[in-house]
Backbone as ProteinMPNN parsed JSONL, in Angstrom:
{"seq_chain_A": "MGKIQGEGDDDDARRFREAEEKFVRTGQVEQKAKEAGDALDGPEGAELEKARIDTAKGAKPQ", "coords_chain_A": {"N_chain_A": [[21.617, 166.852, 87.816], [22.337, 167.589, 84.485], [21.048, 169.576, 81.817], [18.891, 167.848, 79.534], [20.121, 166.713, 76.345], [19.359, 165.422, 73.669], [20.928, 162.495, 73.278], [22.209, 162.545, 75.782], [23.338, 164.422, 78.618], [24.555, 167.702, 79.808], [26.478, 167.095, 81.745], [27.208, 164.415, 81.215], [28.27, 164.767, 78.623], [30.455, 166.371, 79.223], [31.961, 164.588, 80.847], [32.509, 162.638, 79.007], [33.969, 163.999, 77.069], [36.259, 164.741, 78.663], [37.325, 162.219, 79.264], [37.998, 161.284, 76.762], [40.008, 163.161, 76.073], [41.866, 162.635, 77.984], [42.537, 159.985, 77.213], [43.821, 160.487, 74.774], [46.069, 161.991, 75.557], [47.496, 159.75, 76.618], [48.917, 158.833, 74.56], [48.363, 156.489, 73.197], [46.727, 156.336, 70.807], [47.491, 155.846, 68.049], [48.347, 153.135, 68.318], [46.033, 151.891, 69.237], [44.329, 152.256, 67.094], [45.713, 150.821, 65.176], [45.324, 148.247, 66.31], [42.51, 148.022, 66.101], [42.183, 148.114, 63.288], [43.468, 145.692, 62.653], [41.756, 143.859, 64.004], [39.514, 144.203, 62.39], [40.466, 143.177, 60.03], [40.864, 140.538, 60.705], [39.652, 137.326, 61.992], [37.273, 138.126, 63.273], [36.204, 140.079, 61.885], [33.975, 140.263, 60.069], [31.915, 139.992, 61.905], [32.21, 142.292, 63.425], [31.911, 144.355, 61.458], [29.152, 143.89, 60.895], [28.015, 144.601, 63.377], [28.734, 147.26, 63.351], [27.221, 148.212, 61.221], [24.6, 147.536, 62.187], [24.401, 149.189, 64.477], [24.602, 151.706, 63.316], [22.226, 151.873, 62.165], [20.588, 152.201, 64.312], [20.342, 150.161, 66.096], [20.668, 148.76, 69.366], [23.782, 147.951, 71.11], [24.596, 144.497, 72.045]], "CA_chain_A": [[21.772, 166.34, 86.452], [22.244, 168.727, 83.552], [19.944, 169.67, 80.768], [18.915, 166.72, 78.536], [20.292, 167.079, 75.047], [19.349, 164.239, 72.798], [21.338, 161.137, 73.947], [22.865, 162.75, 77.033], [23.168, 165.781, 79.176], [25.79, 168.478, 79.755], [27.395, 166.39, 82.642], [27.705, 163.307, 80.452], [29.093, 165.279, 77.519], [31.743, 166.805, 79.789], [32.79, 163.453, 81.306], [33.044, 161.945, 77.806], [35.154, 164.814, 76.589], [37.463, 164.619, 79.555], [37.885, 160.86, 79.134], [38.625, 161.29, 75.438], [41.249, 164.033, 76.195], [42.792, 161.851, 78.816], [43.112, 158.944, 76.4], [44.715, 161.039, 73.808], [47.336, 162.265, 76.253], [48.32, 158.565, 76.864], [49.737, 158.459, 73.468], [48.025, 155.152, 72.571], [45.848, 156.454, 69.778], [47.956, 155.067, 66.896], [48.422, 151.694, 68.69], [44.695, 151.344, 69.343], [43.853, 152.317, 65.741], [46.231, 149.629, 64.538], [44.633, 147.08, 66.798], [41.167, 147.987, 65.512], [42.342, 147.7, 61.979], [43.854, 144.262, 62.707], [40.598, 143.168, 64.328], [38.684, 144.256, 61.282], [41.056, 142.28, 58.969], [40.947, 139.238, 61.341], [38.508, 136.503, 61.878], [36.11, 138.73, 63.883], [35.96, 141.259, 61.07], [32.573, 140.188, 59.586], [30.929, 140.357, 63.006], [32.385, 143.687, 63.786], [31.187, 145.126, 60.382], [27.71, 143.669, 61.044], [27.702, 145.382, 64.591], [28.79, 148.68, 62.923], [26.009, 148.543, 60.395], [23.487, 147.531, 62.988], [24.281, 150.338, 65.453], [24.411, 152.848, 62.503], [20.781, 151.796, 61.87], [19.938, 152.399, 65.529], [20.301, 148.951, 66.966], [21.589, 148.759, 70.592], [24.763, 146.839, 71.26], [24.096, 143.495, 72.96]], "C_chain_A": [[21.653, 167.653, 85.489], [21.042, 168.618, 82.588], [20.007, 168.528, 79.779], [19.105, 167.287, 77.154], [20.437, 165.921, 74.166], [19.773, 162.977, 73.534], [22.115, 161.378, 75.208], [22.603, 164.095, 77.549], [24.503, 166.478, 79.3], [26.892, 167.738, 80.632], [28.077, 165.167, 81.817], [28.616, 163.725, 79.319], [30.464, 165.795, 78.03], [32.56, 165.635, 80.233], [33.248, 162.689, 80.075], [34.182, 162.643, 77.185], [36.439, 164.697, 77.357], [38.136, 163.278, 79.389], [38.597, 160.71, 77.824], [40.038, 162.064, 75.519], [42.257, 163.242, 76.958], [43.379, 160.66, 78.018], [44.067, 159.368, 75.354], [46.054, 161.36, 74.372], [48.112, 161.047, 76.546], [49.226, 158.269, 75.745], [49.432, 157.12, 72.816], [47.049, 155.149, 71.397], [46.245, 155.627, 68.587], [47.904, 153.584, 67.17], [47.009, 151.149, 68.666], [44.124, 151.378, 68.007], [44.397, 151.094, 64.964], [45.614, 148.362, 64.985], [43.26, 146.977, 66.272], [41.195, 147.586, 64.052], [42.644, 146.196, 61.765], [42.654, 143.413, 63.006], [39.659, 143.096, 63.139], [39.129, 143.317, 60.16], [41.048, 140.8, 59.526], [39.649, 138.493, 61.216], [37.237, 137.088, 62.4], [35.679, 139.911, 62.996], [34.618, 141.358, 60.602], [31.555, 140.573, 60.748], [31.117, 141.742, 63.409], [31.757, 144.676, 62.748], [29.771, 145.057, 60.541], [27.335, 144.547, 62.22], [27.787, 146.946, 64.209], [27.626, 149.159, 62.145], [24.75, 148.558, 61.285], [23.32, 148.808, 63.878], [24.107, 151.572, 64.536], [22.936, 152.97, 62.162], [19.975, 152.039, 63.135], [19.834, 151.273, 66.469], [21.166, 149.161, 68.285], [22.527, 147.623, 70.601], [24.294, 145.739, 72.24], [25.183, 143.078, 73.953]], "O_chain_A": [[20.931, 168.608, 85.775], [20.219, 167.703, 82.608], [21.074, 168.255, 79.229], [18.395, 168.213, 76.764], [21.553, 165.462, 73.926], [19.009, 162.456, 74.347], [22.685, 160.406, 75.706], [21.775, 164.841, 77.027], [25.519, 165.893, 78.926], [28.073, 167.765, 80.287], [29.295, 164.993, 81.783], [29.641, 163.085, 79.085], [31.482, 165.666, 77.35], [33.774, 165.648, 80.028], [34.338, 162.12, 80.115], [35.2, 162.057, 76.817], [37.532, 164.575, 76.803], [39.363, 163.189, 79.372], [39.662, 160.096, 77.748], [41.063, 161.569, 75.049], [43.426, 163.202, 76.574], [44.568, 160.363, 78.132], [45.039, 158.667, 75.071], [47.08, 161.054, 73.764], [49.322, 161.171, 76.731], [50.207, 157.543, 75.907], [50.191, 156.67, 71.958], [46.575, 154.081, 71.008], [45.465, 154.791, 68.13], [47.447, 152.829, 66.312], [46.782, 150.061, 68.137], [43.361, 150.448, 67.748], [43.674, 150.434, 64.217], [45.381, 147.465, 64.175], [42.835, 145.855, 65.995], [40.348, 146.814, 63.603], [42.145, 145.556, 60.84], [42.479, 142.364, 62.387], [39.063, 142.048, 62.888], [38.31, 142.744, 59.442], [41.238, 139.892, 58.717], [38.715, 138.878, 60.513], [36.168, 136.608, 62.023], [34.81, 140.676, 63.414], [34.049, 142.446, 60.685], [30.578, 141.304, 60.584], [30.112, 142.368, 63.745], [31.161, 145.686, 63.123], [29.116, 146.082, 60.349], [26.334, 145.25, 62.08], [27.012, 147.768, 64.697], [27.103, 150.26, 62.316], [23.925, 149.464, 61.171], [22.237, 149.384, 63.984], [23.445, 152.497, 65.006], [22.453, 154.07, 61.897], [18.748, 152.081, 63.049], [19.278, 151.42, 67.557], [22.272, 149.697, 68.221], [22.211, 146.505, 70.194], [23.623, 146.077, 73.216], [24.941, 142.231, 74.813]]}, "name": "protein", "num_of_chains": 1, "seq": "MGKIQGEGDDDDARRFREAEEKFVRTGQVEQKAKEAGDALDGPEGAELEKARIDTAKGAKPQ"}
């Protein structure tokens, strides 16, 4: 295991970065952003906004 750095370690950071880069290469970024916007504007929007606020305050997702 790598050196602990706050919320993760070097290995976790590398795996996350690699996964993000792989996702970007799929060309789906704009489509997924549109889907996220649609979800925020839809019936689940209030629940998603509450979850965003709660996690910004440090709450763990359930």
